[in-house]
Amino acid sequence: MISVKNLSHSYSHDDKLAVNNISFEIEKGETFGFLGPSGAGKSTTQGILTGLLKQQEGEVIVAGYNVKKVQNERFNKIGVSFEQSNVYSKLTAKENLDYYAKLFDVPTRDSMELLHLVGLDGKENDRAGEFSKGMKHRLTFARSMLNNPELWFLDEPTTGLDPAIAATIKDIIREQAAKGTTSFLTTHNMYIADELCDRVAFIIDGEIKLIDTPKNLKLQYGRKLIDIEYIENGKVVKETLKTVTEEDRRRIGEIVNNHDIQTMHSKEATLEEIFIQVTGRELV
Amino acid sequence: MKLLSSYFKEMKIAARGFYFYIEIFFAVILLVILLVAVNEKSVSKQKEFLYYDMPEAFKEFVIQRQIDKGALKLIEPTEFKMKAIGFEVKNEETGEVETYNFDAEIISLRTYQEYDLDTGELNKTAYIADNEEDMIRLAYQEQKIGATVAVNDQGERSFRYYNQGYETDKFVNLLYILHNKTPDVLAAAVESQEVTKLGDIQTLNNRENLVPVMVVFMGSLMGFFIVMAYIYLDKDEGVIRAFAVTPSSIWKYLLTKTMVIMTTVVVSSSIITIPVMGLQPNYFLFYLLLIISTFAFASLGLFISSFFDTISKAFGALYIIMIAMMIPAFSYYIPSFDPVWLRFFPTYPLLQSMKEIIMINTDLGYVLTYSAVFLGGGVLLFVLANFRFKKTLTV
């Protein structure tokens, strides 16, 4: 569904590259996570894939279209949910969706059904300008589903949403994936990526460091950890130790033999910890 | 269909925003000003101060003769609060300088209105002083022309003028010519000259004469400014990015913006023109030129806005263009100021075309030629704006 080969981009048209020679492919029906901290090149890549940024170097095929050629009809197959809500504040929620629906050449979904789906039923006649940030975000998200997209670009789909609404949005993404929609999910939230993505790519400083499934990454880079809380000199002390290193295993035995254990849990390494391990950078 | 849908959406947004109402409100204000504050005919505010240096009986005889002819009309006396003042008066012919000093006081003067005998229109208001010093200090304080009217040895009237010093040579020479013959001889000389008009010239009254300026500036300048404001509002809301990921084309987005501007300009211009001009203008030509010129100036606004991210960055260019577009108004009101370079400003032919349209004897060729020029220019600017926006709209 998406094929990117040797893509590079510079905003200043010089050797300061926001995206540096990246290549990847996304299969139909796959949910692909593009993960990295702010300024890593995620939005630049998505901008080029969606046609919002002009492609400079490399080859990009999206939904069967070469993005270098201007072919507006490709947007009949594509849906884009932006990180920054961008709806007409003077139009109501329903008017916003109805207006954009008329811009497509393919059958579109009913605006009321979409509003219901994202929990905005009852707000259809309220102007978007009166909405909270989270409500605007949901309206932007709903708009991206108007044309039943085959390829769905999701930029930080749950950022700024309360946990209940975020869970609803994640369920919708899972449902669409089950229906065969291909998703390109851009985020710096590794938990979302872990929950939703079939494969993830780590991007930093414009370069992709690795691409794999979350499960493989955990197998390859993850280390079993044990959190231990124990009493030492009357105070509670907490340590996280790896079960795979000799030194940590010795330390675990020493703590168990000599101290009063309060709690002891084993845990898997998270994608975030793997990201830090692989890139040496934190996701901020 | 997409175009129409976008147009209705834009009209809905415009109707819910304040720019639309600003233009309508502004048109209503201008109409009220035209109807209430602007007289159809000129009201002369010219004033002169006179002192008759002749025997009282002869002075009254001269004035009464003018009253009998209908050239003068006595009205209520006028009181002037005079300040304590000192100044010098130089005689241009002899070079003599005379110094005057006055105390503060109130002076009451006989006041006459002087009318044109042919048209019956008010020419000026004349104040008759009792002595020459009063006349001179009034002319000085009020910054108006003053004159002493005397009778020479041959029984002819002579005039000694007190000018402010800044009058043009042309004006001063005119005063010399005016009085080198008696008024009767001068009038006879004027009448003996045969003047033939080259065409059936129709003129506009003061109120009508303002309509082209208001319509052109409401249409062109407001259209130019407001289309930029709409673009930056959309950029601010980010909705352009959302539009850019739909199958619709950018040119449709841009055209709907200009269509909204054209609609508001047609409404606001009609508010001004129809009540003032009635059925006199050729409304087909009027709306044709109005829509085409608004399209051209809105396209210019789109083109300029494609170079700047925010309206604050665009403000310098916006300001310079708006001022430049206003300059031809000087030529419109001061026909003697008509340099060739000014004719290259688009508002120059636009003003002249609008004036032609609202007159009965419209120069059809002139209007249609410039309508075609504006259409061509508008299309070219629109194409350029579309090309620019494809590159920059979503950044």
PDB file of C-alpha atoms in Angstrom, chain B residues 248-390:
ATOM      1  CA  SER B 248     -10.959  18.739  -4.743  1.00  0.00           C
ATOM      2  CA  SER B 249      -8.588  21.147  -6.503  1.00  0.00           C
ATOM      3  CA  ILE B 250      -6.919  24.175  -4.979  1.00  0.00           C
ATOM      4  CA  TRP B 251      -8.236  26.440  -7.758  1.00  0.00           C
ATOM      5  CA  LYS B 252     -11.796  25.608  -6.658  1.00  0.00           C
ATOM      6  CA  TYR B 253     -10.925  26.612  -3.123  1.00  0.00           C
ATOM      7  CA  LEU B 254      -9.432  29.899  -4.350  1.00  0.00           C
ATOM      8  CA  LEU B 255     -12.299  30.607  -6.742  1.00  0.00           C
ATOM      9  CA  THR B 256     -14.915  30.164  -4.016  1.00  0.00           C
ATOM     10  CA  LYS B 257     -13.071  32.769  -1.961  1.00  0.00           C
ATOM     11  CA  THR B 258     -13.263  35.265  -4.847  1.00  0.00           C
ATOM     12  CA  MET B 259     -16.927  34.347  -5.441  1.00  0.00           C
ATOM     13  CA  VAL B 260     -17.738  35.263  -1.836  1.00  0.00           C
ATOM     14  CA  ILE B 261     -15.929  38.572  -2.263  1.00  0.00           C
ATOM     15  CA  MET B 262     -17.810  39.229  -5.521  1.00  0.00           C
ATOM     16  CA  THR B 263     -21.131  38.537  -3.795  1.00  0.00           C
ATOM     17  CA  THR B 264     -20.440  40.914  -0.921  1.00  0.00           C
ATOM     18  CA  VAL B 265     -19.124  43.598  -3.283  1.00  0.00           C
ATOM     19  CA  VAL B 266     -22.233  43.358  -5.479  1.00  0.00           C
ATOM     20  CA  VAL B 267     -24.433  43.734  -2.383  1.00  0.00           C
ATOM     21  CA  SER B 268     -22.460  46.615  -0.850  1.00  0.00           C
ATOM     22  CA  SER B 269     -22.048  48.476  -4.162  1.00  0.00           C
ATOM     23  CA  SER B 270     -25.766  48.143  -4.883  1.00  0.00           C
ATOM     24  CA  ILE B 271     -26.518  49.632  -1.462  1.00  0.00           C
ATOM     25  CA  ILE B 272     -24.564  52.742  -2.468  1.00  0.00           C
ATOM     26  CA  THR B 273     -25.347  53.025  -6.160  1.00  0.00           C
ATOM     27  CA  ILE B 274     -29.046  52.270  -6.576  1.00  0.00           C
ATOM     28  CA  PRO B 275     -30.418  54.841  -4.068  1.00  0.00           C
ATOM     29  CA  VAL B 276     -28.121  57.589  -5.394  1.00  0.00           C
ATOM     30  CA  MET B 277     -28.175  56.900  -9.134  1.00  0.00           C
ATOM     31  CA  GLY B 278     -31.636  55.415  -9.586  1.00  0.00           C
ATOM     32  CA  LEU B 279     -32.140  53.990 -13.068  1.00  0.00           C
ATOM     33  CA  GLN B 280     -29.606  56.245 -14.795  1.00  0.00           C
ATOM     34  CA  PRO B 281     -26.611  53.844 -15.018  1.00  0.00           C
ATOM     35  CA  ASN B 282     -26.304  50.982 -17.451  1.00  0.00           C
ATOM     36  CA  TYR B 283     -26.584  48.295 -14.774  1.00  0.00           C
ATOM     37  CA  PHE B 284     -25.560  45.473 -17.075  1.00  0.00           C
ATOM     38  CA  LEU B 285     -22.219  47.171 -17.684  1.00  0.00           C
ATOM     39  CA  PHE B 286     -22.040  48.280 -14.063  1.00  0.00           C
ATOM     40  CA  TYR B 287     -22.299  44.755 -12.630  1.00  0.00           C
ATOM     41  CA  LEU B 288     -20.152  43.301 -15.398  1.00  0.00           C
ATOM     42  CA  LEU B 289     -17.277  45.659 -14.631  1.00  0.00           C
ATOM     43  CA  LEU B 290     -17.860  45.407 -10.878  1.00  0.00           C
ATOM     44  CA  ILE B 291     -17.642  41.604 -10.878  1.00  0.00           C
ATOM     45  CA  ILE B 292     -14.687  41.465 -13.264  1.00  0.00           C
ATOM     46  CA  SER B 293     -12.699  44.128 -11.424  1.00  0.00           C
ATOM     47  CA  THR B 294     -13.462  42.536  -8.039  1.00  0.00           C
ATOM     48  CA  PHE B 295     -12.285  39.195  -9.407  1.00  0.00           C
ATOM     49  CA  ALA B 296      -9.072  40.857 -10.621  1.00  0.00           C
ATOM     50  CA  PHE B 297      -8.335  42.570  -7.316  1.00  0.00           C
ATOM     51  CA  ALA B 298      -9.299  39.499  -5.253  1.00  0.00           C
ATOM     52  CA  SER B 299      -6.900  37.480  -7.452  1.00  0.00           C
ATOM     53  CA  LEU B 300      -4.224  40.070  -6.713  1.00  0.00           C
ATOM     54  CA  GLY B 301      -4.974  39.584  -2.997  1.00  0.00           C
ATOM     55  CA  LEU B 302      -4.667  35.801  -3.381  1.00  0.00           C
ATOM     56  CA  PHE B 303      -1.402  36.165  -5.267  1.00  0.00           C
ATOM     57  CA  ILE B 304       0.102  38.494  -2.646  1.00  0.00           C
ATOM     58  CA  SER B 305      -1.064  36.309   0.250  1.00  0.00           C
ATOM     59  CA  SER B 306       0.687  33.289  -1.301  1.00  0.00           C
ATOM     60  CA  PHE B 307       4.021  34.932  -0.453  1.00  0.00           C
ATOM     61  CA  PHE B 308       3.420  35.372   3.275  1.00  0.00           C
ATOM     62  CA  ASP B 309       2.621  32.973   6.140  1.00  0.00           C
ATOM     63  CA  THR B 310       0.689  35.427   8.286  1.00  0.00           C
ATOM     64  CA  ILE B 311      -1.274  38.613   7.755  1.00  0.00           C
ATOM     65  CA  SER B 312       1.190  40.520   9.939  1.00  0.00           C
ATOM     66  CA  LYS B 313       4.005  39.569   7.554  1.00  0.00           C
ATOM     67  CA  ALA B 314       1.847  40.551   4.572  1.00  0.00           C
ATOM     68  CA  PHE B 315       0.844  43.878   6.080  1.00  0.00           C
ATOM     69  CA  GLY B 316       3.668  45.916   4.484  1.00  0.00           C
ATOM     70  CA  ALA B 317       2.817  44.756   0.952  1.00  0.00           C
ATOM     71  CA  LEU B 318      -0.891  45.107   1.659  1.00  0.00           C
ATOM     72  CA  TYR B 319      -0.470  48.697   2.877  1.00  0.00           C
ATOM     73  CA  ILE B 320       1.715  49.803  -0.049  1.00  0.00           C
ATOM     74  CA  ILE B 321      -0.649  48.344  -2.637  1.00  0.00           C
ATOM     75  CA  MET B 322      -3.735  49.862  -1.020  1.00  0.00           C
ATOM     76  CA  ILE B 323      -2.138  53.324  -0.869  1.00  0.00           C
ATOM     77  CA  ALA B 324      -0.953  53.013  -4.484  1.00  0.00           C
ATOM     78  CA  MET B 325      -4.441  52.039  -5.597  1.00  0.00           C
ATOM     79  CA  MET B 326      -5.881  55.142  -3.926  1.00  0.00           C
ATOM     80  CA  ILE B 327      -3.598  57.618  -5.732  1.00  0.00           C
ATOM     81  CA  PRO B 328      -5.744  57.792  -8.914  1.00  0.00           C
ATOM     82  CA  ALA B 329      -8.513  59.296  -6.772  1.00  0.00           C
ATOM     83  CA  PHE B 330      -6.446  62.522  -6.692  1.00  0.00           C
ATOM     84  CA  SER B 331      -6.577  62.685 -10.461  1.00  0.00           C
ATOM     85  CA  TYR B 332     -10.292  61.948 -10.390  1.00  0.00           C
ATOM     86  CA  TYR B 333     -10.977  64.971  -8.197  1.00  0.00           C
ATOM     87  CA  ILE B 334      -8.173  67.209  -9.500  1.00  0.00           C
ATOM     88  CA  PRO B 335      -8.292  66.800 -13.289  1.00  0.00           C
ATOM     89  CA  SER B 336      -5.227  69.048 -13.717  1.00  0.00           C
ATOM     90  CA  PHE B 337      -3.219  66.330 -11.887  1.00  0.00           C
ATOM     91  CA  ASP B 338      -3.136  63.708 -14.589  1.00  0.00           C
ATOM     92  CA  PRO B 339       0.423  62.459 -15.200  1.00  0.00           C
ATOM     93  CA  VAL B 340       0.904  59.689 -17.751  1.00  0.00           C
ATOM     94  CA  TRP B 341       2.376  57.270 -15.162  1.00  0.00           C
ATOM     95  CA  LEU B 342      -0.795  57.436 -13.119  1.00  0.00           C
ATOM     96  CA  ARG B 343      -2.758  55.856 -15.965  1.00  0.00           C
ATOM     97  CA  PHE B 344      -0.900  52.598 -15.393  1.00  0.00           C
ATOM     98  CA  PHE B 345      -2.478  52.220 -11.946  1.00  0.00           C
ATOM     99  CA  PRO B 346      -5.422  49.821 -12.390  1.00  0.00           C
ATOM    100  CA  THR B 347      -7.778  51.965 -10.338  1.00  0.00           C
ATOM    101  CA  TYR B 348      -7.308  54.870 -12.784  1.00  0.00           C
ATOM    102  CA  PRO B 349      -9.141  53.291 -15.751  1.00  0.00           C
ATOM    103  CA  LEU B 350     -11.493  51.593 -13.306  1.00  0.00           C
ATOM    104  CA  LEU B 351     -12.585  54.948 -11.870  1.00  0.00           C
ATOM    105  CA  GLN B 352     -13.003  56.418 -15.343  1.00  0.00           C
ATOM    106  CA  SER B 353     -14.940  53.349 -16.535  1.00  0.00           C
ATOM    107  CA  MET B 354     -17.267  53.469 -13.531  1.00  0.00           C
ATOM    108  CA  LYS B 355     -17.837  57.170 -14.174  1.00  0.00           C
ATOM    109  CA  GLU B 356     -18.620  56.432 -17.810  1.00  0.00           C
ATOM    110  CA  ILE B 357     -21.115  53.748 -16.787  1.00  0.00           C
ATOM    111  CA  ILE B 358     -23.112  55.925 -14.427  1.00  0.00           C
ATOM    112  CA  MET B 359     -23.327  58.759 -16.973  1.00  0.00           C
ATOM    113  CA  ILE B 360     -26.061  58.661 -19.583  1.00  0.00           C
ATOM    114  CA  ASN B 361     -23.670  58.937 -22.536  1.00  0.00           C
ATOM    115  CA  THR B 362     -21.497  55.925 -21.683  1.00  0.00           C
ATOM    116  CA  ASP B 363     -18.389  55.401 -23.790  1.00  0.00           C
ATOM    117  CA  LEU B 364     -19.132  51.742 -24.413  1.00  0.00           C
ATOM    118  CA  GLY B 365     -15.829  51.059 -26.172  1.00  0.00           C
ATOM    119  CA  TYR B 366     -13.768  52.410 -23.280  1.00  0.00           C
ATOM    120  CA  VAL B 367     -15.714  50.434 -20.676  1.00  0.00           C
ATOM    121  CA  LEU B 368     -15.673  47.153 -22.587  1.00  0.00           C
ATOM    122  CA  THR B 369     -11.998  47.505 -23.455  1.00  0.00           C
ATOM    123  CA  TYR B 370     -11.015  47.912 -19.822  1.00  0.00           C
ATOM    124  CA  SER B 371     -13.457  45.191 -18.737  1.00  0.00           C
ATOM    125  CA  ALA B 372     -11.547  42.866 -21.060  1.00  0.00           C
ATOM    126  CA  VAL B 373      -8.221  44.109 -19.691  1.00  0.00           C
ATOM    127  CA  PHE B 374      -9.332  43.488 -16.098  1.00  0.00           C
ATOM    128  CA  LEU B 375     -10.675  40.069 -16.999  1.00  0.00           C
ATOM    129  CA  GLY B 376      -7.400  39.112 -18.683  1.00  0.00           C
ATOM    130  CA  GLY B 377      -5.339  40.499 -15.809  1.00  0.00           C
ATOM    131  CA  GLY B 378      -7.585  38.810 -13.253  1.00  0.00           C
ATOM    132  CA  VAL B 379      -7.316  35.417 -14.948  1.00  0.00           C
ATOM    133  CA  LEU B 380      -3.530  35.759 -15.199  1.00  0.00           C
ATOM    134  CA  LEU B 381      -3.226  36.687 -11.505  1.00  0.00           C
ATOM    135  CA  PHE B 382      -5.570  33.852 -10.547  1.00  0.00           C
ATOM    136  CA  VAL B 383      -3.492  31.324 -12.495  1.00  0.00           C
ATOM    137  CA  LEU B 384      -0.322  32.639 -10.847  1.00  0.00           C
ATOM    138  CA  ALA B 385      -1.971  32.549  -7.406  1.00  0.00           C
ATOM    139  CA  ASN B 386      -3.094  28.953  -8.020  1.00  0.00           C
ATOM    140  CA  PHE B 387       0.438  28.002  -9.055  1.00  0.00           C
ATOM    141  CA  ARG B 388       1.891  29.647  -5.954  1.00  0.00           C
ATOM    142  CA  PHE B 389      -0.701  28.165  -3.587  1.00  0.00           C
ATOM    143  CA  LYS B 390      -0.081  24.640  -4.853  1.00  0.00           C
TER     144      LYS B 390
END
